[in-house]
């Protein structure tokens, strides 16, 4: 009997050890399966948050958006306090938080304390947060976080059990990155550089309470997230033939916080309105009689754009429309000058400021006051009248040409009369012309002209010819007579020959100096 008792004891001990081993194995297996399922739940949670449009991803709405998202499988099971879901008989408690991060690399801007992260991208690691993850009550969580030297937000703690991470944004943490909420003197107009997503999944199965904490970044996709203008149109007549202003309406694809309009890329002001409907007025000013008025928009085509902004100051895609203004014939060309160059008369003038000028015409006044064409329609701002009468003083006028509302050519006011003397002696040519190749360009250098023989006349500038010496080979000119170098940056890697001539104030030209090549 003793032997049987001993044998039974040994057998019972072995069975007990085997049972403990089996229990430990089952616990380990249950813990592993719960962990694998918890990580899977967290992955689903992160993907569900990433599927929310960037501009709709906010701290106050993220929990409800995920729970209500059809097919997410993350709706609240309401089994216990907090946001819970059940998978294979295991209850998982979820918490999610999102906040915007202002990257200091492009400057810091004014923050919305309810949207921006209190600690930027965060600094707490999952290991540092381990003492905090078991505390549910608000007081306990705060005390545990303080003892561990971490924040509730960085550890993903939902102390009030509403599913949202607490203490993640500036307003809840009571601190701001720039020392005040909101930050003064913004340097960054679009501070929402990206969003930080913090998720925490906890469960109690097998070997006790476990948790999966993850902090990740959601990049800002840029213009596609902000409201964009889908339509912009003039509410008045276009092209503009009269009036002092033109009104526009602009429509956004979603509610915008502000809409800014521009003319040729230059900001014109902020539109009025709200939501998706906005309007603004472009002031055109009053048309002048003989010269443009201050603030007058001159005739021509302009690009009117509008850009919508969200609550963070991020702009959406701009939309623009081209508007044509055509309220009058061109003003008279300015600074028209002329003089004899041998048997011909040379004239030049400043380009007209209007954008719709298609060219210029030059007329000579006869002794009877009639106008004879000297140069037909040309887009150049110079004219060479080769058939000018010799032996008499001449008078010329220049007119700019545009098109009227029907598309017909229309001449504007004539320039001040250009008086051409009976004769003009050309200046002396320059000297010492050399050409050199420098950094892929051709650089010309020369010595100045010795002067002009006519009383009251002088060298005005130098003219450069390239690959020939006829009028069509005139390539460029210096701005003044003091400039004694010229750089040709448009050689395209090809060899060229050059000549230089001095030109006086009456546009008489000296003999041409050259040719030279680098």
Short mmCIF file of C-alpha atoms in Angstrom, two decimals:
data_model
loop_
_atom_site.label_atom_id
_atom_site.label_comp_id
_atom_site.label_asym_id
_atom_site.label_seq_id
_atom_site.Cartn_x
_atom_site.Cartn_y
_atom_site.Cartn_z
CA UNK A 1 0.00 0.00 0.00
CA UNK A 2 2.84 2.34 0.77
CA UNK A 3 4.36 1.71 -2.61
CA UNK A 4 0.97 2.36 -4.25
CA UNK A 5 0.57 5.59 -2.27
CA UNK A 6 4.01 6.81 -3.29
CA UNK A 7 3.35 5.90 -6.89
CA UNK A 8 0.01 7.71 -6.81
CA UNK A 9 1.64 10.79 -5.30
CA UNK A 10 4.31 10.82 -7.97
CA UNK A 11 1.70 10.32 -10.68
CA UNK A 12 -0.48 13.09 -9.22
CA UNK A 13 2.50 15.43 -9.06
CA UNK A 14 3.33 14.68 -12.65
CA UNK A 15 -0.24 15.25 -13.72
CA UNK A 16 -0.33 18.52 -11.77
CA UNK A 17 2.89 19.69 -13.43
CA UNK A 18 1.55 18.67 -16.78
CA UNK A 19 -1.63 20.57 -16.07
CA UNK A 20 0.32 23.64 -15.08
CA UNK A 21 2.36 23.34 -18.25
CA UNK A 22 -0.78 23.03 -20.32
CA UNK A 23 -2.33 26.00 -18.52
CA UNK A 24 0.80 28.06 -19.11
CA UNK A 25 0.82 27.08 -22.77
CA UNK A 26 -2.86 27.95 -23.13
CA UNK A 27 -2.26 31.30 -21.42
CA UNK A 28 0.69 32.03 -23.65
CA UNK A 29 -1.28 31.03 -26.72
CA UNK A 30 -4.24 33.16 -25.62
CA UNK A 31 -1.89 36.10 -24.95
CA UNK A 32 -0.23 35.74 -28.34
CA UNK A 33 -3.53 35.50 -30.18
CA UNK A 34 -4.90 38.49 -28.28
CA UNK A 35 -1.75 40.48 -29.12
CA UNK A 36 -1.91 39.54 -32.80
CA UNK A 37 -5.58 40.49 -32.89
CA UNK A 38 -4.86 43.74 -31.02
CA UNK A 39 -2.17 44.73 -33.51
CA UNK A 40 -4.60 43.91 -36.32
CA UNK A 41 -7.26 46.11 -34.71
CA UNK A 42 -4.76 48.95 -34.43
CA UNK A 43 -3.82 48.55 -38.10
CA UNK A 44 -7.50 48.76 -39.04
CA UNK A 45 -7.85 51.87 -36.88
CA UNK A 46 -4.88 53.61 -38.53
CA UNK A 47 -6.12 52.76 -42.03
CA UNK A 48 -9.62 53.96 -41.19
CA UNK A 49 -8.24 57.31 -40.03
CA UNK A 50 -6.03 57.62 -43.14
CA UNK A 51 -9.09 57.10 -45.34
CA UNK A 52 -10.64 60.31 -44.00
CA UNK A 53 -9.95 63.33 -46.27
CA UNK A 54 -7.09 65.40 -44.86
CA UNK A 55 -9.09 68.60 -44.44
CA UNK A 56 -11.82 66.66 -42.57
CA UNK A 57 -9.35 65.02 -40.21
CA UNK A 58 -9.79 66.99 -36.96
CA UNK A 59 -9.32 66.26 -33.28
CA UNK A 60 -12.99 66.83 -32.46
CA UNK A 61 -14.47 64.64 -35.18
CA UNK A 62 -12.03 61.79 -35.77
CA UNK A 63 -13.62 59.37 -33.28
CA UNK A 64 -17.14 59.80 -34.64
CA UNK A 65 -15.92 59.67 -38.24
CA UNK A 66 -14.18 56.32 -37.69
CA UNK A 67 -17.04 54.79 -35.69
CA UNK A 68 -19.63 55.86 -38.26
CA UNK A 69 -17.57 54.86 -41.30
CA UNK A 70 -19.45 52.14 -43.14
CA UNK A 71 -17.60 48.82 -43.25
CA UNK A 72 -14.87 49.86 -40.80
CA UNK A 73 -15.94 47.32 -38.15
CA UNK A 74 -14.83 49.79 -35.48
CA UNK A 75 -18.16 50.96 -34.09
CA UNK A 76 -18.44 51.16 -30.31
CA UNK A 77 -19.61 47.85 -28.78
CA UNK A 78 -20.62 49.66 -25.56
CA UNK A 79 -19.52 46.65 -23.51
CA UNK A 80 -17.56 48.74 -21.01
CA UNK A 81 -16.51 52.35 -20.50
CA UNK A 82 -14.65 53.98 -23.34
CA UNK A 83 -14.58 53.02 -27.01
CA UNK A 84 -14.53 49.25 -27.26
CA UNK A 85 -14.76 46.66 -30.01
CA UNK A 86 -15.01 42.87 -29.66
CA UNK A 87 -13.05 40.41 -31.77
CA UNK A 88 -13.21 36.63 -31.15
CA UNK A 89 -14.53 37.11 -27.68
CA UNK A 90 -11.88 39.65 -26.70
CA UNK A 91 -12.74 43.23 -25.80
CA UNK A 92 -10.35 45.89 -27.07
CA UNK A 93 -10.39 49.46 -25.81
CA UNK A 94 -9.46 52.04 -28.46
CA UNK A 95 -8.30 55.64 -28.31
CA UNK A 96 -7.36 57.85 -31.22
CA UNK A 97 -6.09 61.41 -31.45
CA UNK A 98 -5.03 63.67 -34.30
CA UNK A 99 -3.39 67.08 -34.32
CA UNK A 100 -1.61 69.35 -36.80
CA UNK A 101 2.15 69.90 -36.74
CA UNK A 102 3.85 73.14 -37.77
CA UNK A 103 7.26 72.17 -39.12
CA UNK A 104 9.74 74.91 -38.06
CA UNK A 105 11.77 74.26 -41.22
CA UNK A 106 9.58 76.73 -43.17
CA UNK A 107 8.89 79.10 -40.28
CA UNK A 108 6.18 79.03 -37.65
CA UNK A 109 2.72 80.49 -38.05
CA UNK A 110 -0.30 81.31 -35.93
CA UNK A 111 -1.78 78.17 -34.39
CA UNK A 112 -5.33 77.16 -33.66
CA UNK A 113 -4.89 75.82 -30.09
CA UNK A 114 -7.69 73.30 -30.63
CA UNK A 115 -5.96 71.77 -33.67
CA UNK A 116 -2.19 71.87 -33.24
CA UNK A 117 -0.06 69.37 -31.29
CA UNK A 118 1.13 70.57 -27.90
CA UNK A 119 4.44 68.69 -28.22
CA UNK A 120 4.91 68.77 -31.99
CA UNK A 121 5.84 65.30 -33.23
CA UNK A 122 6.10 64.03 -29.62
CA UNK A 123 9.02 62.55 -27.73
CA UNK A 124 7.62 59.77 -25.52
CA UNK A 125 8.35 56.16 -26.51
CA UNK A 126 6.01 53.17 -25.89
CA UNK A 127 8.46 51.97 -23.23
CA UNK A 128 8.30 55.30 -21.40
CA UNK A 129 4.50 55.17 -21.51
CA UNK A 130 4.24 51.66 -19.99
CA UNK A 131 3.56 52.89 -16.42
CA UNK A 132 0.72 55.09 -17.68
CA UNK A 133 -1.17 52.59 -19.83
CA UNK A 134 -2.91 50.83 -16.93
CA UNK A 135 -4.39 54.00 -15.39
CA UNK A 136 -8.00 54.66 -16.40
CA UNK A 137 -9.17 57.39 -14.06
CA UNK A 138 -8.27 60.93 -14.99
CA UNK A 139 -6.44 61.58 -11.72
CA UNK A 140 -4.57 58.28 -11.89
CA UNK A 141 -3.52 58.81 -15.50
CA UNK A 142 -2.30 62.33 -14.84
CA UNK A 143 -0.33 61.23 -11.79
CA UNK A 144 1.19 58.28 -13.61
CA UNK A 145 2.14 60.46 -16.58
CA UNK A 146 3.72 63.05 -14.28
CA UNK A 147 5.70 60.36 -12.48
CA UNK A 148 6.90 58.86 -15.78
CA UNK A 149 7.81 62.27 -17.22
CA UNK A 150 5.49 61.89 -20.22
CA UNK A 151 2.23 63.50 -21.39
CA UNK A 152 -1.21 61.94 -21.69
CA UNK A 153 -1.37 62.86 -25.34
CA UNK A 154 1.97 61.28 -26.28
CA UNK A 155 0.89 58.06 -24.53
CA UNK A 156 -2.54 57.96 -26.19
CA UNK A 157 -4.47 58.05 -22.91
CA UNK A 158 -8.25 58.52 -23.03
CA UNK A 159 -8.80 59.41 -19.39
CA UNK A 160 -12.42 60.54 -19.78
CA UNK A 161 -13.33 57.42 -21.83
CA UNK A 162 -14.80 59.23 -24.83
CA UNK A 163 -12.51 57.51 -27.35
CA UNK A 164 -10.38 60.60 -28.00
CA UNK A 165 -6.80 60.93 -26.78
CA UNK A 166 -6.57 63.57 -24.07
CA UNK A 167 -3.97 66.33 -23.76
CA UNK A 168 -2.76 66.00 -27.35
CA UNK A 169 -3.55 69.51 -28.65
CA UNK A 170 -2.32 72.84 -27.29
CA UNK A 171 -5.65 73.92 -25.81
CA UNK A 172 -5.98 70.73 -23.70
CA UNK A 173 -2.36 70.64 -22.64
CA UNK A 174 -2.41 74.32 -21.70
CA UNK A 175 0.86 75.04 -23.49
CA UNK A 176 1.84 76.28 -26.93
CA UNK A 177 4.92 75.76 -29.02
CA UNK A 178 5.46 79.51 -29.43
CA UNK A 179 4.70 80.42 -25.85
CA UNK A 180 1.21 81.83 -26.42
CA UNK A 181 -2.05 80.66 -27.98
CA UNK A 182 -2.33 81.71 -30.73
CA UNK A 183 1.20 82.68 -31.78
CA UNK A 184 1.74 86.34 -32.68
CA UNK A 185 3.54 87.65 -35.81
CA UNK A 186 3.08 84.61 -38.05
CA UNK A 187 5.96 83.76 -40.36
CA UNK A 188 4.20 80.84 -42.07
CA UNK A 189 0.90 81.46 -43.88
CA UNK A 190 0.15 77.70 -44.05
CA UNK A 191 1.31 76.24 -40.71
CA UNK A 192 -0.57 72.91 -41.12
CA UNK A 193 2.41 71.07 -42.63
CA UNK A 194 1.20 67.57 -41.68
CA UNK A 195 -0.91 65.79 -39.06
CA UNK A 196 0.19 63.53 -36.26
CA UNK A 197 -1.92 60.45 -35.53
CA UNK A 198 -1.76 58.72 -32.11
CA UNK A 199 -3.57 55.40 -31.57
CA UNK A 200 -3.76 53.20 -28.47
CA UNK A 201 -5.36 49.74 -28.32
CA UNK A 202 -5.57 47.94 -24.95
CA UNK A 203 -6.85 44.51 -23.94
CA UNK A 204 -6.87 42.19 -20.90
CA UNK A 205 -6.44 38.54 -21.87
CA UNK A 206 -4.00 35.81 -20.98
CA UNK A 207 -1.05 37.25 -19.12
CA UNK A 208 -2.76 40.49 -18.13
CA UNK A 209 -3.30 43.97 -19.57
CA UNK A 210 -1.44 44.62 -22.79
CA UNK A 211 -1.37 47.64 -25.10
CA UNK A 212 -0.28 48.67 -28.58
CA UNK A 213 0.72 52.34 -28.88
CA UNK A 214 1.58 53.93 -32.23
CA UNK A 215 2.34 57.48 -33.38
CA UNK A 216 2.47 58.12 -37.11
CA UNK A 217 2.37 60.98 -39.60
CA UNK A 218 -0.34 61.82 -42.15
CA UNK A 219 1.27 64.00 -44.86
CA UNK A 220 -0.50 67.06 -46.16
CA UNK A 221 -1.46 66.34 -49.79
CA UNK A 222 -1.27 70.08 -50.53
CA UNK A 223 -3.69 72.09 -52.67
CA UNK A 224 -6.08 69.17 -53.10
CA UNK A 225 -7.23 69.38 -49.48
CA UNK A 226 -8.24 73.04 -49.38
CA UNK A 227 -11.37 74.40 -51.07
CA UNK A 228 -10.81 75.28 -54.70
CA UNK A 229 -12.52 77.76 -56.96
CA UNK A 230 -14.57 75.91 -59.57
CA UNK A 231 -15.95 78.93 -61.41
CA UNK A 232 -15.13 82.60 -61.79
CA UNK A 233 -17.01 84.91 -64.11
CA UNK A 234 -17.49 88.61 -64.78
CA UNK A 235 -20.97 89.77 -63.88
CA UNK A 236 -20.65 92.87 -66.10
CA UNK A 237 -20.05 93.16 -69.83
CA UNK A 238 -16.85 91.71 -71.25
CA UNK A 239 -14.89 92.94 -73.11
CA UNK A 240 -15.07 96.12 -71.07
CA UNK A 241 -15.87 98.99 -73.44
CA UNK A 242 -16.82 101.58 -70.81
CA UNK A 243 -17.30 102.07 -67.08
CA UNK A 244 -14.95 102.34 -64.14
CA UNK A 245 -15.26 98.88 -62.56
CA UNK A 246 -16.01 95.24 -63.31
CA UNK A 247 -17.62 92.83 -60.85
CA UNK A 248 -16.97 89.10 -60.57
CA UNK A 249 -18.54 86.10 -58.89
CA UNK A 250 -16.53 83.11 -57.67
CA UNK A 251 -17.76 79.68 -56.59
CA UNK A 252 -15.85 77.24 -54.37
CA UNK A 253 -16.34 73.46 -54.36
CA UNK A 254 -16.73 73.51 -50.57
CA UNK A 255 -17.13 76.15 -47.86
CA UNK A 256 -14.10 78.42 -47.68
CA UNK A 257 -12.90 80.65 -44.87
CA UNK A 258 -11.64 83.33 -47.26
CA UNK A 259 -11.20 84.00 -50.97
CA UNK A 260 -8.45 86.22 -52.34
CA UNK A 261 -8.50 87.60 -55.88
CA UNK A 262 -5.63 88.77 -58.06
CA UNK A 263 -4.80 90.57 -61.29
CA UNK A 264 -1.98 88.98 -63.28
CA UNK A 265 -0.82 87.25 -60.10
CA UNK A 266 -0.77 90.40 -57.96
CA UNK A 267 -3.21 90.28 -55.05
CA UNK A 268 -6.10 92.65 -55.55
CA UNK A 269 -7.87 92.06 -52.24
CA UNK A 270 -10.23 89.77 -50.35
CA UNK A 271 -13.59 88.81 -51.80
CA UNK A 272 -16.81 89.21 -49.85
CA UNK A 273 -19.27 86.44 -49.18
CA UNK A 274 -19.08 83.10 -47.41
CA UNK A 275 -19.41 79.38 -47.79
CA UNK A 276 -19.14 78.55 -51.48
CA UNK A 277 -20.35 81.89 -52.89
CA UNK A 278 -18.05 84.92 -53.16
CA UNK A 279 -17.84 88.18 -55.11
CA UNK A 280 -15.42 91.05 -55.70
CA UNK A 281 -15.04 94.19 -57.80
CA UNK A 282 -12.05 95.23 -59.87
CA UNK A 283 -11.62 99.03 -59.98
CA UNK A 284 -10.65 100.20 -63.48
CA UNK A 285 -10.34 103.92 -62.81
CA UNK A 286 -11.36 106.75 -65.14
CA UNK A 287 -10.11 106.99 -68.71
CA UNK A 288 -7.84 109.98 -69.35
CA UNK A 289 -8.27 112.48 -72.17
CA UNK A 290 -4.71 112.92 -73.47
CA UNK A 291 -2.71 110.87 -70.93
CA UNK A 292 -3.56 108.02 -68.53
CA UNK A 293 -5.04 108.98 -65.16
CA UNK A 294 -3.64 107.72 -61.88
CA UNK A 295 -5.17 104.33 -61.15
CA UNK A 296 -6.40 103.86 -64.71
CA UNK A 297 -6.31 100.29 -66.02
CA UNK A 298 -5.03 100.58 -69.57
CA UNK A 299 -6.52 98.66 -72.46
CA UNK A 300 -5.44 95.07 -72.96
CA UNK A 301 -5.97 91.55 -71.66
CA UNK A 302 -5.66 90.73 -67.97
CA UNK A 303 -5.79 87.46 -66.02
CA UNK A 304 -8.19 87.68 -63.07
CA UNK A 305 -7.72 84.87 -60.57
CA UNK A 306 -9.34 83.75 -57.34
CA UNK A 307 -8.02 81.41 -54.67
CA UNK A 308 -9.91 79.95 -51.71
CA UNK A 309 -8.44 79.28 -48.26
CA UNK A 310 -9.43 76.89 -45.47
CA UNK A 311 -9.50 77.65 -41.74
CA UNK A 312 -5.78 76.93 -41.45
CA UNK A 313 -4.89 79.40 -44.17
CA UNK A 314 -4.07 76.69 -46.71
CA UNK A 315 -4.96 77.71 -50.29
CA UNK A 316 -6.73 75.54 -52.82
CA UNK A 317 -6.18 75.48 -56.56
CA UNK A 318 -6.61 78.89 -58.18
CA UNK A 319 -8.99 79.45 -61.05
CA UNK A 320 -8.57 82.34 -63.46
CA UNK A 321 -10.31 84.02 -66.36
CA UNK A 322 -8.93 86.35 -69.03
CA UNK A 323 -10.68 89.72 -69.33
CA UNK A 324 -10.16 92.22 -72.14
CA UNK A 325 -10.39 95.97 -71.51
CA UNK A 326 -10.87 98.18 -74.58
CA UNK A 327 -12.21 101.55 -73.48
CA UNK A 328 -10.45 103.91 -75.90
CA UNK A 329 -8.04 104.31 -78.82
CA UNK A 330 -4.32 104.30 -77.89
CA UNK A 331 -2.73 107.30 -76.26
CA UNK A 332 -0.12 109.24 -78.25
CA UNK A 333 3.36 107.62 -78.29
CA UNK A 334 5.90 109.47 -76.15
CA UNK A 335 9.50 110.59 -76.62
CA UNK A 336 9.43 110.35 -80.39
CA UNK A 337 12.69 111.66 -81.90
CA UNK A 338 14.18 111.66 -85.35
CA UNK A 339 16.90 112.96 -87.63
CA UNK A 340 18.69 112.42 -90.88
CA UNK A 341 21.01 109.50 -91.41
CA UNK A 342 22.46 110.18 -94.80
CA UNK A 343 19.64 110.30 -97.34
CA UNK A 344 17.17 108.61 -95.00
CA UNK A 345 15.33 109.81 -91.92
CA UNK A 346 15.49 107.69 -88.77
CA UNK A 347 12.77 107.89 -86.10
CA UNK A 348 12.26 106.11 -82.80
CA UNK A 349 9.88 106.34 -79.82
CA UNK A 350 8.95 104.67 -76.58
CA UNK A 351 6.58 101.68 -76.73
CA UNK A 352 2.98 102.47 -75.80
CA UNK A 353 1.85 101.26 -72.36
CA UNK A 354 -1.42 99.75 -73.62
CA UNK A 355 -1.40 95.97 -73.95
CA UNK A 356 -3.58 95.80 -77.04
CA UNK A 357 -1.41 97.87 -79.39
CA UNK A 358 -0.81 95.83 -82.56
CA UNK A 359 1.73 98.21 -84.11
CA UNK A 360 2.62 101.75 -85.11
CA UNK A 361 2.35 103.95 -88.18
CA UNK A 362 4.55 106.94 -89.03
CA UNK A 363 3.34 109.90 -91.12
CA UNK A 364 5.12 112.91 -92.63
CA UNK A 365 3.34 116.23 -92.69
CA UNK A 366 3.51 117.98 -96.06
CA UNK A 367 3.82 121.73 -96.48
CA UNK A 368 0.05 121.82 -97.00
CA UNK A 369 -0.64 119.99 -93.74
CA UNK A 370 -1.56 116.65 -95.34
CA UNK A 371 -0.21 113.39 -93.88
CA UNK A 372 1.81 111.01 -96.05
CA UNK A 373 2.74 107.50 -94.93
CA UNK A 374 6.42 107.21 -94.08
CA UNK A 375 6.35 103.74 -92.51
CA UNK A 376 3.48 101.29 -92.69
CA UNK A 377 2.19 99.26 -89.78
CA UNK A 378 5.16 97.91 -87.82
CA UNK A 379 5.57 96.35 -84.41
CA UNK A 380 8.97 97.97 -84.00
CA UNK A 381 9.42 101.24 -82.15
CA UNK A 382 11.58 102.67 -84.90
CA UNK A 383 11.15 103.72 -88.52
CA UNK A 384 13.61 104.37 -91.36
CA UNK A 385 12.10 106.61 -94.04
CA UNK A 386 14.38 105.88 -96.97
CA UNK A 387 12.52 108.19 -99.42
CA UNK A 388 12.61 111.30 -97.28
CA UNK A 389 12.74 114.56 -99.29
CA UNK A 390 16.16 116.20 -99.25
CA UNK A 391 17.02 119.84 -98.78
CA UNK A 392 14.17 120.80 -96.48
CA UNK A 393 13.10 120.52 -92.87
CA UNK A 394 10.57 117.75 -92.25
CA UNK A 395 7.85 117.03 -89.67
CA UNK A 396 6.78 113.52 -88.63
CA UNK A 397 4.14 112.10 -86.32
CA UNK A 398 3.77 108.61 -84.86
CA UNK A 399 0.48 106.88 -84.00
CA UNK A 400 -0.20 103.62 -82.17
CA UNK A 401 -2.76 101.21 -83.62
CA UNK A 402 -5.12 98.80 -81.84
CA UNK A 403 -8.43 97.17 -82.77
CA UNK A 404 -11.90 98.48 -81.96
CA UNK A 405 -14.79 96.43 -80.60
CA UNK A 406 -15.56 95.11 -84.09
CA UNK A 407 -11.95 94.05 -84.66
CA UNK A 408 -11.07 96.79 -87.16
CA UNK A 409 -7.69 98.53 -86.95
CA UNK A 410 -7.95 101.84 -85.09
CA UNK A 411 -5.37 104.61 -84.87
CA UNK A 412 -4.86 106.51 -81.66
CA UNK A 413 -3.74 110.07 -81.02
CA UNK A 414 -0.64 111.31 -82.87
CA UNK A 415 2.61 111.98 -81.09
CA UNK A 416 4.07 115.43 -80.68
CA UNK A 417 5.61 116.59 -83.97
CA UNK A 418 9.11 115.30 -84.67
CA UNK A 419 11.17 118.03 -86.34
CA UNK A 420 13.95 116.83 -88.66
CA UNK A 421 16.61 119.34 -89.72
CA UNK A 422 17.72 119.82 -93.31
CA UNK A 423 21.06 118.13 -92.67
CA UNK A 424 22.85 116.15 -89.97
CA UNK A 425 26.51 115.28 -89.89
CA UNK A 426 27.11 111.83 -88.40
CA UNK A 427 29.47 111.40 -85.44
CA UNK A 428 32.94 109.92 -85.59
CA UNK A 429 33.07 106.12 -85.30
CA UNK A 430 34.35 104.32 -82.21
CA UNK A 431 37.78 102.63 -82.30
CA UNK A 432 39.61 99.61 -80.95
CA UNK A 433 36.77 97.11 -81.28
CA UNK A 434 37.63 93.63 -79.95
CA UNK A 435 35.53 90.54 -79.29
CA UNK A 436 36.16 87.76 -76.75
CA UNK A 437 34.40 84.58 -75.72
CA UNK A 438 33.56 84.52 -72.02
CA UNK A 439 31.44 81.88 -70.26
CA UNK A 440 29.70 80.94 -73.49
CA UNK A 441 28.92 84.58 -74.35
CA UNK A 442 30.51 87.03 -76.76
CA UNK A 443 31.74 90.25 -75.17
CA UNK A 444 32.47 93.32 -77.34
CA UNK A 445 34.68 96.18 -76.12
CA UNK A 446 35.65 99.43 -77.86
CA UNK A 447 37.01 102.91 -77.36
CA UNK A 448 34.58 105.90 -77.47
CA UNK A 449 33.84 108.06 -80.50
CA UNK A 450 35.76 111.32 -80.62
CA UNK A 451 32.44 113.20 -80.84
CA UNK A 452 29.93 114.82 -83.20
CA UNK A 453 30.84 117.81 -85.39
CA UNK A 454 27.41 119.48 -85.33
CA UNK A 455 26.90 122.24 -82.81
CA UNK A 456 24.58 121.13 -80.00
CA UNK A 457 24.74 117.49 -81.11
CA UNK A 458 26.58 114.64 -79.40
CA UNK A 459 26.92 110.86 -79.38
CA UNK A 460 23.78 109.40 -77.78
CA UNK A 461 24.48 105.64 -77.87
CA UNK A 462 26.21 102.86 -79.80
CA UNK A 463 24.48 100.44 -82.19
CA UNK A 464 25.55 96.79 -82.60
CA UNK A 465 25.23 94.89 -85.88
CA UNK A 466 25.51 91.11 -86.10
CA UNK A 467 26.31 89.05 -89.22
CA UNK A 468 25.75 91.99 -91.59
CA UNK A 469 25.59 95.78 -91.91
CA UNK A 470 22.14 96.46 -93.42
CA UNK A 471 19.18 97.75 -91.42
CA UNK A 472 17.82 94.23 -90.82
CA UNK A 473 21.13 93.27 -89.22
CA UNK A 474 20.76 95.82 -86.43
CA UNK A 475 21.01 93.61 -83.38
CA UNK A 476 21.00 95.77 -80.26
CA UNK A 477 22.20 99.05 -78.76
CA UNK A 478 23.72 100.43 -75.61
CA UNK A 479 21.64 102.52 -73.26
CA UNK A 480 23.97 105.51 -73.24
CA UNK A 481 27.14 106.82 -74.86
CA UNK A 482 29.07 105.98 -71.70
CA UNK A 483 28.61 102.23 -72.18
CA UNK A 484 31.58 100.86 -74.10
CA UNK A 485 30.89 97.13 -73.81
CA UNK A 486 28.18 94.79 -75.03
CA UNK A 487 27.55 91.16 -74.11
CA UNK A 488 25.77 88.86 -76.54
CA UNK A 489 24.22 86.08 -74.45
CA UNK A 490 22.18 84.71 -77.36
CA UNK A 491 24.87 83.15 -79.51
CA UNK A 492 23.36 79.63 -79.15
CA UNK A 493 26.90 78.32 -79.47
CA UNK A 494 27.23 79.56 -83.08
CA UNK A 495 29.98 81.83 -84.48
CA UNK A 496 29.00 85.42 -85.33
CA UNK A 497 30.63 88.58 -86.62
CA UNK A 498 29.96 92.03 -85.19
CA UNK A 499 30.15 95.73 -86.06
CA UNK A 500 29.61 98.77 -83.82
CA UNK A 501 28.57 102.32 -84.84
CA UNK A 502 28.13 105.55 -82.90
CA UNK A 503 24.67 107.23 -83.09
CA UNK A 504 24.02 110.90 -82.29
CA UNK A 505 20.98 112.55 -80.76
CA UNK A 506 19.50 113.11 -84.23
CA UNK A 507 19.92 109.37 -84.97
CA UNK A 508 22.69 109.96 -87.43
CA UNK A 509 24.97 106.95 -87.54
CA UNK A 510 28.76 106.87 -87.92
CA UNK A 511 30.73 104.53 -90.15
CA UNK A 512 30.55 100.97 -88.83
CA UNK A 513 33.57 99.59 -87.01
CA UNK A 514 34.25 95.90 -87.69
CA UNK A 515 33.94 93.10 -88.38
CA UNK A 516 35.26 91.23 -85.35
CA UNK A 517 34.70 87.70 -84.08
CA UNK A 518 35.69 86.08 -80.77
#
